[in-house]
Amino acid sequence: MERITVNTTPIDGQKPGTSGLRKKTEVFMGKHYLENFISAIWTGIGGASGKTFVLGGDGRYFNDRAAQVILRMAAASGAAKVIIGQNAVLSTPAASNLIRKRATDGGIIMSASHNPGGRDEDFGVKFNMANGGPAPEDVTNRMYEATKTITHYDILEAQDIDLATLGTTQLGDMEIEVVDPVSDYAELMESLFDFDKLRALFASGFTMRFDAMHAVTGPYATEIFERRLGAPQGSVLNGTPLPDFGKGHPDPNPIWAKPLVDLVMSDAAPDFAAASDGDGDRNMILGRGVYVTPSDSLAVLAANAHLAPGYASGLAGVARSMPTSQAVDRVAEALGLECFETPTGWKFFGNLLDAGRATLCGEESAGTGSDHVREKDGVWAVLLWLNILAETGASVKGLLADHWAKYGRNYYSRHDYEAVDATAANGMINALRAGLRTLPGQTFAAGKVAMADEFAYDDPIDGSRSEGQGIRIGFENGSRIVFRLSGTGTVGATLRVYLEAYENDPSKLDADAETALADVVESAEQIAGIKGATGREAPDVKT
Ligand code: G16
């Protein structure tokens, strides 16, 4: 086994985005591409020597090959140990849990999350810190700087490691421990939720469908829902993980999980349905005849989390990403909780969770989580919903209706224009930025503009400042439009337009969301000229 030093040169564009580095799989498979970035990770975290890491991924195409390369590079760089999920698989929340539970120095997660997988699709790599959360911007900036000056990397020449067999092996001086990807995570879930009550719920005939979308949550969901909680076999759909996710788009939203939405809207609807994404951190919640927006889900969970044993003593505070609807703010106000508004990206919740200022966090992009790990967590969100339904005996629709009756309803939708010309998209955002000061006082279809700014965040814990986090336009009646460019796409630019309208008239809480938001949608076009800038007549995806 020989340690070799390979000469290389910088490769353009290795700047981590909202959540790590995501590129086309073929790009990652290109000469030195993965190796350069892994070496830059070591530089960004002050070296790998003597450290223990967790390694796992969502099982997408190239996951297995990339894992072997990362292990050889970790060994060559002096890492003491790597704890790896069997077959190099770990869901993102399970990886976060292992990083924390085993008191490691961090971990590498191989995933492009909800992006499709396969040789022609996407791959990704991100680093999580010792707290289990995504590396903050100062660390990812150091990684990026390292990619611009790299001249060589170290790697062992060795045979592939057997990652199918549980147990401990050696690679050079480094120890490798292959662990069951599910058991530690399932144990954590048992510590947070009332599994007896959930078993009784399923025993009483409660029906559920969980769509794992042929992605990483299949084994987790089967073990927890079917084996431990006794949901009938077949409650988990598409539970076999596939390297290309069965050619699907593993993003749990009404577009990509349409069959599940159709099911809950049909006569054959189960009591409850949910889906998760490629790496298991996102969730979509559905009930008989109803889709719960991620923003509403966060608000309902915040209002009812105390019904689950893990949160019985109440919440320290809540946090949402800026584009997420303000529904949770109303719950926080009623409960007297601190409520934080952070930029898009789970990494921004880490400091608040570590400092004990927030217990529950969530994002409009189908992410909800708590201080049990430092990632959003799809299966956890499903269990919290189930625990609340078991305690209240309510239906999803009933719980939601009660919630709106109490707090009012934040109608909400996100319109995505995918793979648009990056120059045109940036031009549109620049034009909006330039015109911000002229907007307050002007009236559009949605009403009179009360405020308009570009969001910047001052982290209350470490004082760091993150600028350029999206254009916010607030109306006097509580409606809001946010414009932002995605940081997770791999082709051109993806424009996201977030639309929100608040309603508390009891007779108007049950409207069709598209109708309720029509004026806000029209205002977004009036203000930004989206059609002209993107050349598109309509968004590609509406969530
Ligand atoms: C990632 C981040 C989330 C973010 C989402 C969308 O999720 O972790 O915080 O909300 O991307 O980001 P953007 O709007 O920049 O595309 P995931 O599930 O892809 O890791």
Coordinates of C-alpha atoms and ligand atoms in Angstrom, one line a residue:
M1 CA 0.0 0.0 0.0
E2 CA 1.8 3.1 -1.2
R3 CA 1.0 6.7 -0.4
I4 CA 1.4 8.8 -3.5
T5 CA 1.3 12.5 -4.2
V6 CA -0.5 13.4 -7.4
N7 CA 0.2 16.7 -9.2
T8 CA -2.9 18.6 -10.2
T9 CA -4.1 22.0 -11.2
P10 CA -7.0 24.1 -10.1
I11 CA -10.4 23.4 -11.7
D12 CA -12.8 26.2 -12.1
G13 CA -16.2 26.4 -10.5
Q14 CA -15.6 24.3 -7.3
K15 CA -17.5 26.8 -5.2
P16 CA -19.8 25.1 -2.7
G17 CA -23.4 26.4 -3.0
T18 CA -26.4 26.4 -0.7
S19 CA -25.5 22.9 0.4
G20 CA -22.0 21.7 -0.7
L21 CA -20.7 21.2 -4.2
R22 CA -23.2 19.9 -6.7
K23 CA -22.4 19.2 -10.4
K24 CA -23.2 16.8 -13.1
T25 CA -22.0 13.3 -12.2
E26 CA -19.8 13.3 -15.3
V27 CA -18.1 16.4 -14.1
F28 CA -17.4 14.8 -10.7
M29 CA -16.1 11.7 -12.5
G30 CA -13.7 13.9 -14.5
K31 CA -9.9 13.7 -13.9
H32 CA -8.9 15.0 -10.5
Y33 CA -12.3 16.7 -10.0
L34 CA -13.4 14.8 -6.9
E35 CA -9.9 14.5 -5.6
N36 CA -9.2 18.2 -5.9
F37 CA -12.3 19.0 -3.9
I38 CA -11.7 16.5 -1.2
S39 CA -8.2 17.8 -0.8
A40 CA -9.7 21.3 -0.5
I41 CA -12.0 20.0 2.2
W42 CA -9.0 18.9 4.2
T43 CA -7.4 22.3 3.7
G44 CA -10.6 24.1 4.6
I45 CA -10.9 22.3 8.0
G46 CA -7.2 22.6 8.9
G47 CA -6.1 19.1 7.8
A48 CA -7.3 15.6 8.3
S49 CA -4.5 14.3 10.4
G50 CA -5.5 12.4 13.5
K51 CA -9.2 13.1 12.9
T52 CA -12.2 10.8 12.9
F53 CA -14.8 11.3 10.2
V54 CA -18.2 9.9 9.2
L55 CA -18.7 9.0 5.6
G56 CA -21.9 8.1 3.7
G57 CA -24.2 9.1 0.9
D58 CA -27.6 8.7 -0.6
G59 CA -26.6 5.7 -2.8
R60 CA -26.8 7.5 -6.1
Y61 CA -24.7 6.6 -9.1
F62 CA -21.0 7.1 -8.3
N63 CA -21.6 7.0 -4.6
D64 CA -19.7 3.7 -4.2
R65 CA -16.7 4.8 -6.3
A66 CA -16.4 8.2 -4.7
A67 CA -16.4 6.6 -1.3
Q68 CA -13.4 4.4 -2.1
V69 CA -11.5 7.5 -3.3
I70 CA -12.4 9.5 -0.2
L71 CA -11.3 6.6 2.0
R72 CA -7.9 6.4 0.3
M73 CA -7.5 10.1 0.5
A74 CA -8.4 10.2 4.1
A75 CA -5.9 7.5 4.9
A76 CA -3.2 9.2 2.9
S77 CA -3.9 12.5 4.7
G78 CA -3.4 10.9 8.2
A79 CA -7.0 10.5 9.3
A80 CA -7.3 8.2 12.3
K81 CA -10.6 6.7 11.5
V82 CA -13.6 6.8 9.2
I83 CA -17.1 5.5 10.3
I84 CA -19.0 4.6 7.1
G85 CA -22.5 3.4 6.5
Q86 CA -22.8 -0.1 5.0
N87 CA -22.3 0.1 1.2
A88 CA -21.3 3.8 1.8
V89 CA -25.0 4.7 2.4
L90 CA -26.3 7.0 5.1
S91 CA -29.2 9.4 5.0
T92 CA -28.1 13.0 5.7
P93 CA -29.8 13.1 9.1
A94 CA -28.4 9.7 10.0
A95 CA -24.9 11.0 9.1
S96 CA -25.5 14.1 11.2
N97 CA -26.6 11.9 14.1
L98 CA -23.5 9.6 13.8
I99 CA -21.2 12.6 13.7
R100 CA -22.6 13.8 17.0
K101 CA -23.2 10.5 18.7
R102 CA -19.7 9.3 18.1
A103 CA -18.1 12.7 18.9
T104 CA -16.2 12.8 15.6
D105 CA -14.5 15.7 13.9
G106 CA -17.2 15.9 11.1
G107 CA -18.2 14.0 8.1
I108 CA -18.5 13.9 4.3
I109 CA -21.9 13.4 2.8
M110 CA -22.1 12.3 -0.9
S111 CA -25.4 13.6 -2.2
A112 CA -27.0 16.0 -4.6
S113 CA -30.1 15.8 -2.4
H114 CA -33.4 16.2 -4.3
N115 CA -31.6 16.5 -7.7
P116 CA -32.0 13.4 -10.0
G117 CA -29.2 10.8 -9.9
G118 CA -27.5 8.8 -12.6
R119 CA -24.5 9.1 -14.9
D120 CA -26.2 11.9 -16.8
E121 CA -27.7 13.6 -13.7
D122 CA -26.3 15.1 -10.6
F123 CA -23.8 14.3 -7.8
G124 CA -22.6 16.2 -4.8
V125 CA -20.3 16.4 -1.9
K126 CA -20.5 18.4 1.3
F127 CA -18.7 18.5 4.6
N128 CA -20.5 18.6 8.0
M129 CA -18.8 19.9 11.1
A130 CA -18.3 18.2 14.5
N131 CA -21.7 19.5 15.6
G132 CA -23.2 17.4 12.8
G133 CA -24.3 20.5 10.7
P134 CA -23.2 21.7 7.3
A135 CA -20.0 23.7 7.2
P136 CA -20.6 27.4 7.7
E137 CA -19.7 29.9 5.0
D138 CA -16.2 30.8 6.4
V139 CA -15.2 27.1 6.1
T140 CA -16.7 26.6 2.7
N141 CA -15.0 29.8 1.5
R142 CA -11.7 28.4 2.7
M143 CA -12.4 25.2 0.8
Y144 CA -13.1 27.2 -2.3
E145 CA -9.9 29.3 -1.9
A146 CA -8.0 26.0 -1.7
T147 CA -9.5 24.7 -4.9
K148 CA -8.1 27.8 -6.6
T149 CA -4.5 27.2 -5.6
I150 CA -4.2 23.4 -5.4
T151 CA -1.1 21.9 -6.9
H152 CA -1.2 18.3 -5.6
Y153 CA -3.1 15.8 -3.4
D154 CA -2.3 12.7 -1.5
I155 CA -3.9 9.3 -2.0
L156 CA -3.1 5.7 -1.1
E157 CA -2.8 3.1 -3.8
A158 CA -4.9 0.2 -2.5
Q159 CA -7.5 -2.3 -3.4
D160 CA -11.2 -1.5 -2.8
I161 CA -12.4 -1.8 0.8
D162 CA -15.2 -4.2 1.4
L163 CA -18.0 -1.9 2.5
A164 CA -20.8 -4.5 2.5
T165 CA -19.6 -6.3 5.6
L166 CA -20.2 -4.7 9.0
G167 CA -17.2 -4.4 11.2
T168 CA -13.8 -2.9 11.5
T169 CA -10.9 -3.0 8.9
Q170 CA -7.7 -1.1 8.3
L171 CA -6.6 1.0 5.4
G172 CA -2.9 1.8 5.9
D173 CA -2.8 3.4 9.4
M174 CA -6.5 4.4 9.3
E175 CA -9.3 2.4 10.9
I176 CA -12.5 1.9 8.9
E177 CA -15.7 0.9 10.8
V178 CA -18.6 -0.1 8.6
V179 CA -21.9 0.4 10.5
D180 CA -25.5 -0.4 10.0
P181 CA -26.9 2.9 8.5
V182 CA -30.3 2.6 10.2
S183 CA -30.0 1.3 13.8
D184 CA -28.5 4.4 15.5
Y185 CA -31.0 6.6 13.8
A186 CA -34.0 4.4 14.6
E187 CA -32.8 4.4 18.3
L188 CA -32.7 8.2 18.2
M189 CA -36.3 8.4 16.9
E190 CA -37.4 6.0 19.7
S191 CA -36.0 8.4 22.2
L192 CA -38.0 11.4 20.8
F193 CA -41.4 9.9 20.1
D194 CA -44.0 7.8 21.8
F195 CA -43.6 4.5 19.9
D196 CA -46.2 2.7 22.0
K197 CA -48.8 5.3 21.1
L198 CA -47.8 5.1 17.5
R199 CA -48.0 1.3 17.5
A200 CA -51.5 1.6 19.0
L201 CA -52.4 4.1 16.2
F202 CA -51.5 1.7 13.5
A203 CA -53.1 -1.2 15.4
S204 CA -56.3 0.7 15.4
G205 CA -56.4 0.7 11.6
F206 CA -54.8 4.1 10.8
T207 CA -53.5 4.0 7.3
M208 CA -50.4 5.6 5.9
R209 CA -48.3 5.7 2.7
F210 CA -44.7 6.8 2.8
D211 CA -43.1 7.3 -0.7
A212 CA -39.4 6.8 -0.4
M213 CA -39.0 7.7 -4.1
H214 CA -36.5 4.9 -4.6
A215 CA -34.1 7.0 -2.5
V216 CA -32.2 6.6 0.7
T217 CA -35.1 6.6 3.2
G218 CA -36.5 3.2 2.0
P219 CA -34.6 1.1 4.6
Y220 CA -35.2 3.7 7.3
A221 CA -38.9 3.9 6.7
T222 CA -39.4 0.2 6.4
E223 CA -37.5 -0.5 9.6
I224 CA -39.3 2.3 11.6
F225 CA -42.8 2.4 10.2
E226 CA -43.4 -1.2 9.2
R227 CA -41.1 -3.2 11.5
R228 CA -41.0 -1.1 14.7
L229 CA -44.4 0.6 14.5
G230 CA -46.4 -2.2 12.9
A231 CA -47.7 -0.3 9.9
P232 CA -48.9 -2.9 7.4
Q233 CA -46.4 -4.1 4.8
G234 CA -46.8 -1.9 1.7
S235 CA -47.2 1.3 3.7
V236 CA -43.7 2.2 2.4
L237 CA -43.8 2.8 -1.4
N238 CA -40.8 2.7 -3.7
G239 CA -38.7 1.5 -0.7
T240 CA -35.8 0.0 -2.7
P241 CA -33.0 2.6 -3.2
L242 CA -31.8 2.7 -6.8
P243 CA -28.7 4.6 -8.1
D244 CA -30.9 6.6 -10.5
F245 CA -33.9 6.7 -8.2
G246 CA -35.8 4.7 -10.8
K247 CA -35.2 7.6 -13.2
G248 CA -37.4 9.8 -10.9
H249 CA -36.8 13.2 -9.5
P250 CA -36.5 12.5 -5.8
D251 CA -38.0 15.8 -4.6
P252 CA -41.0 15.4 -2.4
N253 CA -43.3 18.1 -3.8
P254 CA -46.7 18.0 -5.6
I255 CA -44.9 17.9 -9.0
W256 CA -42.4 15.2 -8.5
A257 CA -44.5 13.1 -6.1
K258 CA -47.6 13.6 -8.0
P259 CA -48.8 9.9 -7.8
L260 CA -48.9 10.3 -4.0
V261 CA -50.8 13.6 -4.2
D262 CA -53.3 12.0 -6.6
L263 CA -53.7 9.1 -4.1
V264 CA -54.6 11.3 -1.2
M265 CA -57.1 13.2 -3.4
S266 CA -58.8 10.0 -4.5
D267 CA -61.4 7.8 -2.8
A268 CA -58.6 5.3 -1.9
A269 CA -56.8 8.0 0.2
P270 CA -55.0 6.8 3.3
D271 CA -55.3 8.8 6.6
F272 CA -51.8 10.1 6.2
A273 CA -49.2 10.2 3.5
A274 CA -45.6 11.6 3.2
A275 CA -42.6 11.5 1.0
S276 CA -38.9 12.2 1.4
D277 CA -36.1 13.1 -1.0
G278 CA -32.8 11.6 -2.3
D279 CA -30.9 11.9 0.9
G280 CA -33.7 11.8 3.4
D281 CA -33.7 15.3 4.8
R282 CA -36.8 16.7 3.1
N283 CA -40.4 15.8 3.7
M284 CA -43.8 16.4 2.2
I285 CA -46.9 15.9 4.4
L286 CA -50.3 15.0 3.1
G287 CA -53.6 13.9 4.6
R288 CA -56.8 12.6 3.2
G289 CA -57.8 15.3 0.6
V290 CA -55.1 17.8 1.7
Y291 CA -51.5 18.9 0.9
V292 CA -49.7 20.7 3.7
T293 CA -47.3 23.3 2.5
P294 CA -43.9 23.0 4.2
S295 CA -44.4 26.5 5.8
D296 CA -47.7 25.4 7.3
S297 CA -46.2 22.1 8.4
L298 CA -43.5 24.1 10.3
A299 CA -46.2 26.2 12.0
V300 CA -48.4 23.3 12.9
L301 CA -45.4 21.4 14.3
A302 CA -44.3 24.4 16.3
A303 CA -47.7 24.8 17.8
N304 CA -48.0 21.1 18.8
A305 CA -44.5 19.7 19.3
H306 CA -45.0 19.6 23.1
L307 CA -47.3 16.6 22.5
A308 CA -44.3 14.4 21.6
P309 CA -42.2 13.2 24.6
G310 CA -38.9 14.7 23.1
Y311 CA -40.4 18.2 23.2
A312 CA -42.7 17.9 26.2
S313 CA -41.0 20.7 28.0
G314 CA -41.7 23.1 25.2
L315 CA -39.5 24.9 22.6
A316 CA -36.6 27.3 23.3
G317 CA -37.4 29.1 20.1
V318 CA -38.1 28.6 16.4
A319 CA -36.3 29.6 13.2
R320 CA -37.3 29.7 9.5
S321 CA -35.4 30.6 6.4
M322 CA -36.3 34.1 5.1
P323 CA -38.4 32.9 2.1
T324 CA -40.4 30.5 4.3
S325 CA -43.9 31.9 5.0
Q326 CA -44.5 33.8 8.2
A327 CA -47.0 31.3 9.5
V328 CA -44.6 30.1 12.2
D329 CA -44.0 33.7 13.3
R330 CA -47.6 33.9 14.4
V331 CA -47.3 30.7 16.5
A332 CA -44.0 32.0 18.1
E333 CA -45.7 35.2 19.0
A334 CA -48.7 33.4 20.6
L335 CA -46.4 31.1 22.5
G336 CA -43.9 33.9 23.5
L337 CA -41.0 32.2 21.7
E338 CA -38.1 33.8 19.9
C339 CA -38.4 33.5 16.2
F340 CA -35.4 33.9 13.9
E341 CA -35.3 34.6 10.1
T342 CA -32.2 33.2 8.5
P343 CA -30.9 33.0 4.9
T344 CA -31.7 29.9 2.8
G345 CA -29.5 27.0 3.8
W346 CA -29.7 24.7 6.8
K347 CA -26.2 25.7 7.8
F348 CA -27.6 29.0 9.1
F349 CA -29.6 27.2 11.8
G350 CA -26.6 25.5 13.3
N351 CA -25.5 28.3 15.6
L352 CA -29.0 28.9 16.9
L353 CA -29.4 25.2 17.6
D354 CA -26.0 24.9 19.2
A355 CA -26.7 27.9 21.4
G356 CA -30.1 26.5 22.5
R357 CA -31.9 29.5 21.1
A358 CA -34.0 27.5 18.7
T359 CA -35.4 24.0 19.0
L360 CA -37.4 23.7 15.8
C361 CA -36.3 25.0 12.4
G362 CA -37.9 24.8 9.0
E363 CA -37.8 25.9 5.4
E364 CA -40.3 26.3 2.5
S365 CA -38.1 23.9 0.5
A366 CA -39.7 20.9 2.4
G367 CA -37.2 20.9 5.3
T368 CA -38.1 20.7 8.9
G369 CA -35.9 19.6 11.8
S370 CA -35.0 20.1 15.4
D371 CA -32.0 20.1 17.7
H372 CA -31.9 16.3 17.7
V373 CA -29.4 16.5 14.8
R374 CA -28.0 19.5 12.8
E375 CA -29.8 18.7 9.5
K376 CA -33.3 18.7 8.4
D377 CA -34.9 15.3 8.8
G378 CA -37.7 13.8 6.7
V379 CA -38.5 10.7 8.7
W380 CA -38.4 12.7 11.9
A381 CA -40.9 15.2 10.6
V382 CA -43.3 12.3 9.6
L383 CA -42.9 10.8 13.1
L384 CA -43.7 14.2 14.8
W385 CA -46.8 14.6 12.7
L386 CA -47.9 11.0 13.5
N387 CA -47.2 11.6 17.2
I388 CA -49.4 14.7 17.1
L389 CA -52.2 13.0 15.2
A390 CA -52.0 10.1 17.7
E391 CA -52.3 12.5 20.7
T392 CA -55.0 14.7 19.3
G393 CA -57.0 12.1 17.4
A394 CA -57.4 14.7 14.7
S395 CA -57.2 14.2 10.9
V396 CA -54.5 16.2 9.0
K397 CA -57.2 18.3 7.4
G398 CA -58.9 18.9 10.8
L399 CA -55.6 19.9 12.5
L400 CA -54.8 22.3 9.7
A401 CA -58.3 23.9 9.8
D402 CA -58.1 24.4 13.5
H403 CA -54.6 25.9 13.1
W404 CA -55.8 28.4 10.5
A405 CA -58.9 29.3 12.5
K406 CA -56.6 30.2 15.4
Y407 CA -53.7 31.9 13.6
G408 CA -55.0 32.8 10.2
R409 CA -53.7 31.3 7.0
N410 CA -50.6 32.3 5.1
Y411 CA -51.4 31.2 1.5
Y412 CA -48.1 30.3 0.0
S413 CA -46.5 29.1 -3.2
R414 CA -43.1 29.0 -4.8
H415 CA -42.6 29.4 -8.6
D416 CA -39.4 28.0 -10.1
Y417 CA -38.0 28.9 -13.4
E418 CA -35.3 26.3 -14.0
A419 CA -32.2 26.4 -16.1
V420 CA -32.7 29.9 -17.3
D421 CA -29.9 31.9 -18.8
A422 CA -27.7 32.9 -15.9
T423 CA -26.9 36.4 -17.3
A424 CA -30.6 37.2 -17.9
A425 CA -31.5 36.0 -14.4
N426 CA -28.7 38.0 -12.7
G427 CA -29.8 41.0 -14.8
M428 CA -33.3 40.7 -13.5
I429 CA -32.1 40.5 -9.9
N430 CA -29.7 43.5 -10.5
A431 CA -32.6 45.6 -11.9
L432 CA -34.8 44.7 -8.9
R433 CA -32.0 45.7 -6.5
A434 CA -31.5 49.0 -8.3
G435 CA -35.2 49.8 -8.1
L436 CA -35.7 48.8 -4.4
R437 CA -35.8 52.3 -3.0
T438 CA -38.6 53.3 -5.4
L439 CA -41.0 50.5 -4.5
P440 CA -42.4 51.5 -1.0
G441 CA -45.6 53.5 -1.4
Q442 CA -46.3 52.1 -4.9
T443 CA -49.5 50.1 -5.4
F444 CA -49.7 46.9 -7.4
A445 CA -52.4 44.2 -7.7
A446 CA -51.5 42.8 -4.3
G447 CA -51.8 46.2 -2.6
K448 CA -49.4 48.9 -1.4
V449 CA -45.7 48.1 -0.9
A450 CA -44.7 48.7 2.7
M451 CA -41.0 47.6 2.5
A452 CA -38.5 46.4 0.0
D453 CA -34.9 45.4 0.6
E454 CA -32.2 42.9 -0.1
F455 CA -32.0 40.5 2.9
A456 CA -28.8 40.4 4.9
Y457 CA -28.3 38.3 8.0
D458 CA -26.3 39.1 11.1
D459 CA -25.8 35.9 13.0
P460 CA -26.8 36.6 16.6
I461 CA -24.4 34.0 17.9
D462 CA -21.1 34.6 16.1
G463 CA -21.7 38.0 14.6
S464 CA -21.0 37.0 11.0
R465 CA -22.8 38.8 8.3
S466 CA -24.3 37.2 5.1
E467 CA -25.3 39.6 2.4
G468 CA -27.2 39.3 -0.9
Q469 CA -29.7 36.7 0.4
G470 CA -32.7 37.6 -1.7
I471 CA -35.0 40.5 -2.6
R472 CA -37.9 41.0 -0.2
I473 CA -41.0 43.0 -1.0
G474 CA -43.6 43.3 1.7
F475 CA -47.1 44.7 1.3
E476 CA -49.2 46.6 3.9
N477 CA -51.7 43.7 4.0
G478 CA -49.1 41.2 5.0
S479 CA -48.6 39.8 1.5
R480 CA -45.0 39.2 0.4
I481 CA -42.9 38.4 -2.6
V482 CA -39.3 37.2 -2.5
F483 CA -37.0 36.8 -5.5
R484 CA -33.8 34.7 -5.2
L485 CA -31.5 32.6 -7.4
S486 CA -31.1 29.0 -6.2
G487 CA -27.8 27.9 -4.9
T488 CA -28.3 24.2 -5.6
G489 CA -28.9 24.0 -9.4
T490 CA -26.4 22.6 -11.8
V491 CA -27.4 24.1 -15.1
G492 CA -27.7 27.8 -15.8
A493 CA -29.7 29.7 -13.1
T494 CA -32.9 28.7 -11.3
L495 CA -35.0 31.7 -10.4
R496 CA -37.2 31.2 -7.4
V497 CA -40.2 33.5 -6.8
Y498 CA -41.8 33.0 -3.3
L499 CA -45.4 34.2 -3.0
E500 CA -47.4 34.8 0.2
A501 CA -50.7 36.3 1.2
Y502 CA -52.1 36.4 4.7
E503 CA -55.8 35.9 5.4
N504 CA -57.7 35.8 8.7
D505 CA -61.3 36.2 7.6
P506 CA -62.9 32.9 8.8
S507 CA -65.0 32.7 5.6
K508 CA -61.8 32.8 3.4
L509 CA -59.6 30.3 5.0
D510 CA -60.5 27.4 2.7
A511 CA -59.9 29.0 -0.7
D512 CA -57.9 27.5 -3.5
A513 CA -54.3 28.7 -3.0
E514 CA -53.8 29.6 -6.6
T515 CA -56.8 31.9 -6.6
A516 CA -55.8 33.4 -3.2
L517 CA -52.4 34.2 -4.6
A518 CA -53.4 35.5 -8.0
D519 CA -52.9 39.2 -7.1
V520 CA -49.5 38.5 -5.6
V521 CA -48.4 36.5 -8.7
E522 CA -49.5 39.4 -10.9
S523 CA -47.6 41.9 -8.8
A524 CA -44.4 39.8 -9.1
E525 CA -44.7 40.0 -12.9
Q526 CA -45.5 43.8 -12.7
I527 CA -42.5 44.4 -10.5
A528 CA -39.9 42.1 -12.0
G529 CA -40.9 41.5 -15.6
I530 CA -40.2 37.8 -15.2
K531 CA -41.5 36.7 -18.5
G532 CA -39.4 39.2 -20.4
A533 CA -36.2 38.3 -18.4
T534 CA -36.5 34.6 -18.5
G535 CA -38.3 34.2 -21.9
R536 CA -40.7 31.8 -20.1
E537 CA -44.5 32.1 -20.1
A538 CA -44.9 30.1 -16.9
P539 CA -42.8 28.6 -14.1
D540 CA -41.5 25.0 -14.6
V541 CA -42.4 24.0 -11.0
K542 CA -45.0 25.4 -8.6
T543 CA -44.8 24.1 -5.0
Ligands
G16_1 C1 -30.7 22.7 0.3 C2 -30.5 23.4 1.6 C3 -31.7 24.1 2.0 C4 -32.3 25.0 0.9 C5 -32.5 24.1 -0.3 C6 -32.8 25.0 -1.5 O1 -31.6 21.6 0.6 O2 -30.0 22.6 2.6 O3 -31.4 24.9 3.1 O4 -33.5 25.5 1.3 O5 -31.3 23.5 -0.7 O6 -31.8 25.9 -1.8 P1 -31.8 26.8 -3.1 O7 -33.1 27.6 -3.0 O8 -30.6 27.6 -2.9 O9 -31.8 25.8 -4.3 P2 -31.2 20.2 0.1 O10 -32.4 19.3 0.5 O11 -31.1 20.3 -1.4 O12 -29.9 19.8 0.7

